[in-house]
Coordinates of C-alpha atoms in Angstrom, one line a residue:
H10 CA -17.1 -18.0 63.3
V11 CA -15.0 -18.9 60.2
L12 CA -16.8 -16.2 58.2
S13 CA -16.1 -13.6 60.8
I14 CA -12.4 -14.5 60.8
Y15 CA -12.3 -14.2 57.0
R16 CA -14.0 -10.8 57.1
S17 CA -11.6 -9.5 59.7
K18 CA -8.6 -10.6 57.6
I19 CA -10.1 -8.8 54.6
Q20 CA -10.7 -5.7 56.7
E21 CA -7.2 -5.8 58.1
Y22 CA -5.8 -6.1 54.6
L23 CA -7.8 -3.2 53.3
N24 CA -6.8 -1.1 56.3
A25 CA -3.2 -1.9 55.7
Q26 CA -3.5 -0.6 52.1
T27 CA -5.3 2.5 53.2
N28 CA -2.8 3.3 55.8
L29 CA 0.1 2.6 53.4
T30 CA -1.4 4.9 50.8
D31 CA -2.0 7.7 53.2
E32 CA 1.6 7.4 54.5
L33 CA 3.1 7.4 51.0
L34 CA 1.3 10.5 50.0
V35 CA 2.3 12.5 53.1
G36 CA 4.6 15.2 51.9
Y37 CA 4.6 13.8 48.3
D38 CA 4.8 16.4 45.6
K39 CA 3.9 15.1 42.1
R40 CA 5.3 18.2 40.4
F41 CA 8.9 17.0 40.6
I42 CA 10.5 14.1 38.8
P43 CA 12.0 11.4 41.1
T44 CA 15.5 11.5 39.8
I45 CA 19.0 11.7 41.4
P46 CA 20.8 15.0 40.5
G47 CA 23.0 14.5 37.5
E48 CA 21.5 11.1 36.6
P49 CA 18.4 10.8 34.3
L50 CA 15.5 8.7 35.4
K51 CA 15.3 5.5 33.4
V52 CA 11.8 4.4 32.3
K53 CA 11.6 0.9 30.9
L54 CA 9.0 0.7 28.2
E55 CA 7.1 -2.4 27.1
I56 CA 4.8 -2.4 24.1
K57 CA 2.1 -5.1 23.4
I58 CA -0.2 -4.8 20.4
P59 CA -3.0 -7.4 20.6
E60 CA -4.8 -6.2 17.5
V61 CA -4.1 -4.2 14.3
L62 CA -7.5 -3.0 13.1
R63 CA -6.7 -1.5 9.8
L64 CA -4.0 -0.1 7.6
D65 CA -5.4 2.7 5.3
E66 CA -3.5 3.9 2.2
Q67 CA -6.1 6.6 1.5
G68 CA -5.6 8.3 4.8
M69 CA -2.0 7.2 5.3
E70 CA -2.8 5.9 8.8
C71 CA -2.8 2.8 11.0
E72 CA -5.3 2.0 13.6
L73 CA -4.4 -0.5 16.4
I74 CA -5.0 -1.5 20.0
I75 CA -1.9 -1.1 22.2
Y76 CA -0.7 -1.7 25.8
I77 CA 1.8 0.9 26.9
R78 CA 3.6 -0.4 30.0
Q79 CA 6.2 1.6 31.9
R80 CA 8.4 0.8 34.8
W81 CA 10.4 3.3 36.9
T82 CA 11.7 3.7 40.4
D83 CA 10.3 6.5 42.6
F84 CA 12.2 6.4 45.9
R85 CA 9.5 8.5 47.5
L86 CA 7.1 5.6 47.1
S87 CA 9.3 2.9 48.7
W88 CA 8.1 1.2 51.9
N89 CA 9.0 -1.5 54.4
K90 CA 6.7 -4.5 53.9
T91 CA 7.7 -6.0 57.3
Y92 CA 6.1 -3.0 59.0
Y93 CA 2.6 -4.5 58.3
P94 CA 1.1 -7.5 60.1
A95 CA 2.4 -10.9 58.9
A96 CA -1.2 -12.1 58.5
T97 CA -1.7 -9.6 55.7
P98 CA 1.6 -9.2 53.9
L99 CA 1.6 -6.6 51.2
K100 CA 3.7 -7.6 48.2
R101 CA 2.6 -4.7 46.2
L102 CA 0.1 -1.8 46.4
K103 CA -2.6 -1.7 43.8
V104 CA -3.4 1.8 42.7
R105 CA -6.7 2.7 40.9
E106 CA -7.6 5.6 38.7
H107 CA -8.6 8.0 41.6
L108 CA -4.9 8.0 42.8
L109 CA -3.2 8.5 39.5
D110 CA -3.5 12.3 39.7
K111 CA -1.7 12.3 43.0
I112 CA 1.6 10.8 42.0
W113 CA 4.2 11.6 39.4
L114 CA 3.8 10.0 36.0
P115 CA 6.1 10.0 32.9
D116 CA 4.8 12.4 30.3
I117 CA 5.3 9.9 27.4
R118 CA 3.7 10.8 24.1
I119 CA 3.4 9.3 20.6
T120 CA 4.7 12.0 18.3
N121 CA 2.9 10.7 15.2
L122 CA -0.4 10.2 17.0
K123 CA -3.6 11.3 15.3
E124 CA -6.2 10.1 17.7
M125 CA -6.3 8.2 21.0
N126 CA -9.1 6.6 23.0
Q127 CA -8.3 5.1 26.4
F128 CA -10.4 2.3 27.9
E129 CA -10.4 3.7 31.5
K130 CA -13.8 2.2 32.4
F131 CA -12.9 -1.3 31.2
G132 CA -9.8 -2.0 33.2
G133 CA -7.6 -0.1 30.7
I134 CA -5.4 1.4 33.4
N135 CA -3.4 -0.6 35.9
M136 CA -0.7 0.5 38.4
N137 CA 1.3 -1.4 41.0
I138 CA 3.7 0.1 43.5
H139 CA 6.3 -2.4 44.9
P140 CA 8.1 -2.0 48.3
S141 CA 11.4 -1.0 46.5
G142 CA 9.6 2.0 45.0
T143 CA 9.3 0.4 41.5
V144 CA 6.2 1.6 39.8
Y145 CA 4.4 -0.5 37.1
Y146 CA 2.0 1.6 35.0
S147 CA 0.0 0.0 32.2
Q148 CA -2.4 1.8 29.7
L149 CA -4.7 0.2 27.2
A150 CA -5.7 2.4 24.3
L151 CA -7.1 2.5 20.8
I152 CA -4.8 4.7 18.8
R153 CA -4.6 6.0 15.2
I154 CA -1.2 7.0 14.0
H155 CA 0.1 8.7 10.9
C156 CA 1.8 6.2 8.7
P157 CA 3.5 7.6 5.5
M158 CA 3.5 5.0 2.7
D159 CA 5.6 4.6 -0.4
L160 CA 3.3 3.1 -3.1
R161 CA 5.9 2.8 -5.9
N162 CA 5.9 -1.0 -5.7
F163 CA 2.1 -1.3 -5.2
P164 CA 0.7 -4.0 -5.0
M165 CA 4.0 -5.9 -4.3
D166 CA 4.9 -3.3 -1.7
Q167 CA 6.0 -3.5 1.9
Q168 CA 4.9 -0.8 4.3
T169 CA 6.5 0.3 7.6
C170 CA 4.5 2.1 10.3
C171 CA 6.4 3.6 13.1
L172 CA 5.4 4.2 16.7
N173 CA 7.5 7.2 17.8
F174 CA 7.7 7.6 21.6
S175 CA 9.3 10.6 23.4
S176 CA 8.9 12.7 26.5
Y177 CA 6.9 15.9 26.1
A178 CA 8.7 18.2 28.5
Y179 CA 11.6 16.5 30.1
A180 CA 15.0 16.7 28.5
K181 CA 17.1 13.5 28.1
S182 CA 19.3 14.7 30.9
L183 CA 16.3 14.2 33.2
L184 CA 14.3 11.4 31.6
T185 CA 15.2 8.6 29.2
F186 CA 13.2 5.8 27.8
V187 CA 14.5 2.3 27.2
L188 CA 12.6 -0.2 25.1
Q189 CA 12.6 -3.4 27.1
K190 CA 10.1 -5.6 25.3
K191 CA 7.8 -5.5 22.3
E192 CA 5.2 -8.1 21.5
I193 CA 2.8 -8.3 18.6
L194 CA 0.1 -10.8 18.6
P195 CA -0.9 -12.5 15.3
V196 CA -2.3 -9.9 12.9
H197 CA -5.3 -10.7 10.7
L198 CA -5.8 -8.1 7.9
P199 CA -7.4 -8.8 4.6
Q200 CA -4.8 -6.9 2.5
F201 CA -1.6 -7.2 4.7
E202 CA 0.3 -9.7 6.6
F203 CA 2.5 -8.7 9.5
V204 CA 6.3 -9.4 9.0
E205 CA 8.1 -8.1 12.1
A206 CA 8.4 -5.4 14.7
K207 CA 11.8 -3.9 15.4
E208 CA 13.4 -0.9 17.1
C209 CA 14.6 1.7 14.7
V210 CA 17.6 3.9 15.0
V211 CA 16.5 7.5 15.4
E212 CA 18.5 9.9 13.2
N213 CA 20.4 12.7 14.9
Q214 CA 19.6 11.4 18.4
E215 CA 22.6 13.2 19.9
K216 CA 21.3 16.5 18.6
L217 CA 17.8 16.1 20.1
K218 CA 16.9 17.5 23.4
V219 CA 14.5 14.6 24.3
K220 CA 15.0 10.9 24.1
R221 CA 13.1 9.2 21.3
I222 CA 12.3 5.6 20.7
S223 CA 10.9 4.4 17.4
V224 CA 9.3 0.9 16.9
A225 CA 8.7 -0.1 13.3
L226 CA 5.8 -2.3 12.4
I227 CA 6.5 -3.9 9.0
F228 CA 3.6 -5.2 6.9
K229 CA 3.7 -6.9 3.5
R230 CA 0.8 -6.6 1.2
R231 CA -1.2 -9.6 0.0
S232 CA -1.1 -9.3 -3.8
G233 CA -3.5 -12.1 -4.6
Y234 CA -6.6 -9.8 -4.7
Y235 CA -4.9 -7.4 -7.1
I236 CA -3.6 -10.2 -9.4
L237 CA -7.2 -11.3 -9.8
Q238 CA -8.6 -7.7 -10.2
I239 CA -5.9 -5.9 -12.2
Y240 CA -3.2 -8.2 -13.7
I241 CA -5.3 -11.0 -15.1
P242 CA -8.0 -8.7 -16.6
S243 CA -5.2 -6.5 -18.1
M244 CA -3.5 -9.5 -19.7
S245 CA -6.8 -10.8 -21.0
L246 CA -7.6 -7.5 -22.7
V247 CA -4.2 -7.5 -24.4
F248 CA -4.7 -11.2 -25.5
L249 CA -8.1 -10.3 -27.0
S250 CA -6.7 -7.4 -28.9
W251 CA -4.5 -9.8 -30.8
L252 CA -7.6 -11.3 -32.4
V253 CA -7.5 -8.5 -35.0
F254 CA -4.4 -10.1 -36.5
L255 CA -6.5 -13.1 -37.4
M256 CA -9.3 -11.0 -39.1
D257 CA -9.5 -10.0 -42.7
P258 CA -7.4 -6.8 -43.3
A259 CA -10.2 -5.3 -45.2
D260 CA -12.7 -5.8 -42.4
I261 CA -11.7 -2.5 -40.8
A262 CA -15.0 -1.9 -39.0
N263 CA -15.0 -5.0 -36.9
R264 CA -11.2 -4.7 -36.3
L265 CA -11.6 -1.1 -35.0
V266 CA -14.6 -2.0 -32.8
L267 CA -12.6 -4.8 -31.2
V268 CA -9.5 -2.8 -30.4
T269 CA -11.4 0.3 -29.4
T270 CA -13.4 -1.8 -26.9
M271 CA -10.2 -3.2 -25.4
L272 CA -8.8 0.4 -25.0
V273 CA -11.9 1.7 -23.3
S274 CA -12.0 -1.4 -21.0
M275 CA -8.3 -0.8 -20.1
V276 CA -9.0 2.9 -19.2
F277 CA -12.0 1.8 -17.0
L278 CA -9.8 -0.8 -15.3
H279 CA -7.1 1.7 -14.5
T280 CA -9.6 4.3 -13.2
Q281 CA -11.3 1.7 -11.0
M282 CA -7.9 0.6 -9.6
N283 CA -7.0 4.1 -8.4
T284 CA -10.3 4.9 -6.7
S285 CA -9.2 3.4 -3.4
L286 CA -5.6 4.8 -3.5
P287 CA -4.4 8.3 -2.7
P288 CA -3.5 10.6 -5.7
V289 CA 0.3 10.3 -5.5
S290 CA 2.5 12.1 -8.0
Y291 CA 4.5 9.1 -9.1
A292 CA 3.6 5.9 -11.0
K293 CA 3.0 2.7 -9.1
A294 CA 4.0 -0.7 -10.2
A295 CA 0.4 -1.5 -11.2
D296 CA 0.3 1.7 -13.2
W297 CA 3.3 0.7 -15.2
F298 CA 1.7 -2.7 -16.0
V299 CA -1.6 -1.2 -17.0
L300 CA 0.0 1.6 -19.1
V301 CA 2.3 -0.8 -20.9
S302 CA -0.7 -3.1 -21.6
F303 CA -2.6 -0.1 -22.8
G304 CA 0.3 0.7 -25.1
F305 CA 0.3 -2.8 -26.6
I306 CA -3.4 -2.4 -27.4
L307 CA -2.8 1.1 -28.9
V308 CA -0.1 -0.3 -31.1
A309 CA -2.5 -3.0 -32.3
L310 CA -4.9 -0.2 -33.2
L311 CA -2.2 1.5 -35.2
E312 CA -1.3 -1.8 -36.9
T313 CA -4.9 -2.2 -37.9
S314 CA -5.0 1.2 -39.6
W315 CA -1.7 0.5 -41.3
V316 CA -2.8 -2.9 -42.6
Y317 CA -6.1 -1.4 -43.9
R318 CA -4.3 1.4 -45.7
T319 CA -1.9 -1.1 -47.2
S320 CA -4.7 -3.4 -48.4
T321 CA -6.6 -0.5 -50.1
R322 CA -3.6 1.2 -51.6
T323 CA -4.1 -0.6 -54.9
S324 CA -7.4 1.0 -55.5
K325 CA -5.8 4.4 -55.4
K326 CA -2.7 3.6 -57.5
S327 CA -4.4 1.4 -60.1
K328 CA -7.5 3.3 -61.2
P329 CA -8.0 2.9 -65.0
M330 CA -7.4 6.0 -67.0
K331 CA -10.4 7.3 -68.8
N332 CA -10.1 7.2 -72.5
Y333 CA -10.7 10.7 -73.8
R334 CA -11.2 11.0 -77.4
T335 CA -10.3 14.2 -79.0
S336 CA -12.0 15.5 -82.1
F337 CA -8.7 15.1 -83.9
Q338 CA -8.6 11.4 -83.1
L339 CA -12.2 11.0 -84.3
C340 CA -11.4 12.7 -87.5
M341 CA -8.1 10.8 -88.1
R342 CA -9.6 7.4 -87.4
Q343 CA -9.5 5.5 -90.6
N344 CA -10.1 1.9 -89.5
E345 CA -12.3 1.1 -86.5
D346 CA -11.0 -2.4 -86.3
E347 CA -7.3 -1.3 -86.2
I348 CA -8.1 1.1 -83.3
S349 CA -10.4 -1.1 -81.3
A350 CA -8.1 -4.1 -81.3
P351 CA -5.2 -2.4 -79.5
H352 CA -7.7 -0.7 -77.1
N353 CA -9.2 -4.0 -75.9
Q354 CA -5.7 -5.4 -75.5
D355 CA -4.7 -2.4 -73.4
K356 CA -7.8 -2.7 -71.3
K357 CA -7.1 -6.4 -70.5
S358 CA -3.5 -5.6 -69.7
S359 CA -4.6 -2.8 -67.3
S360 CA -7.1 -5.1 -65.6
F361 CA -4.4 -7.8 -65.2
E362 CA -2.0 -5.3 -63.7
R363 CA -4.7 -4.1 -61.3
N364 CA -5.5 -7.6 -60.1
T365 CA -1.8 -8.4 -59.7
S366 CA -1.2 -5.2 -57.7
R367 CA -4.2 -5.9 -55.4
K368 CA -3.0 -9.4 -54.7
E369 CA 0.5 -8.1 -53.9
Y370 CA -0.9 -5.6 -51.4
N371 CA -3.3 -8.1 -49.8
S372 CA -0.4 -10.5 -49.4
L373 CA 1.7 -7.8 -47.8
S374 CA -1.2 -7.0 -45.3
K375 CA -1.4 -10.6 -44.3
V376 CA 2.3 -10.8 -43.9
I377 CA 2.2 -7.8 -41.5
D378 CA -0.6 -9.5 -39.5
K379 CA 1.3 -12.8 -39.3
L380 CA 4.4 -11.0 -38.1
S381 CA 2.4 -9.0 -35.5
L382 CA 0.8 -12.3 -34.3
V383 CA 4.3 -13.5 -33.5
L384 CA 6.1 -10.3 -32.4
F385 CA 3.4 -8.9 -30.1
P386 CA 3.2 -12.0 -27.8
L387 CA 7.0 -12.3 -27.7
M388 CA 7.4 -8.7 -26.7
Y389 CA 4.6 -8.8 -24.2
G390 CA 5.9 -12.0 -22.7
G391 CA 9.4 -10.4 -22.4
F392 CA 7.9 -7.4 -20.7
N393 CA 6.1 -9.7 -18.2
I394 CA 9.3 -11.6 -17.4
F395 CA 11.2 -8.3 -16.7
Y396 CA 8.3 -6.8 -14.8
W397 CA 7.7 -9.7 -12.4
F398 CA 11.4 -10.3 -11.9
Y399 CA 12.0 -6.6 -11.1
F400 CA 9.1 -6.1 -8.7
M401 CA 9.1 -9.5 -7.0
K402 CA 12.8 -9.7 -6.1

């Protein structure tokens, strides 16, 4: 007996919904917007983003799951809830997918949308009609939007992805959107952390024919990965290139091998860094760091060549002059001892001058290396202080 009463109440409730739906649709024309002449229909917009799936620099796009909730009043759908039996009061009318094509819906669109997949078969669409005629319409979708990025401060950059909403066909004199609520659940991305969501001011809104709403999602890049993969290796290569200043100036082969290896490694590091980034026409912050580090290694290579040239200059300037004996000198030689004594003395003097000159040039080469060992770290340290202060502020 109790079960039959329960079933009858359920059937009564279902019949009430069926009768109400049929009555509301009698004479209803979904082609016309439910607005009062001279006053635009106000649609309250709520946005909820439960998950941001990825932020892709290569494709300049953002992929996320979003709830788009709209509220508006359609006076043609209002009804008197006291008309129905008290045993089955209807506080709201639940509308499913098969009735959506029979009532008027706002033609909202995302202007920077690239792709959209709705979850229609998994409860992704929900609509409630209240007695006052207030309609609540919710959509769950997976969307991919175009997100232009400025990578000049990469990897200490902050990116803003905008959700741009507007009507497709209705002018703002007929339909206007009002952002009532925006909610972003905690975002977990390996390279970015979510900062905030805020409504942006649309430029030249007065000149536009349709009402536009823009919601900015601000993300800050996590730079820890790039510090480990770019900055620390770059600085290590520069530090290793300074080992040439401790080597013998005459050991040109080993010095060149060391500096050249550092140069090739730096080129490989820079190429590897840009493989996952779009080919932009400007230099990024990481590019400046790698290029300046490359320049320090290149200057170390030039210093190596200069030091080697300085250390070997004595061999070119102090070569002994060959003693050519003319037939006249041989004929005019009267005393071999008188000639040979000054000759041996000149030979010893020339050898002494050669050794003295070689020592002076070797000493100059070592002085250049010692100065480089001090100046290079100071200049590179100054560059790092300026670089990190400029890009981290």
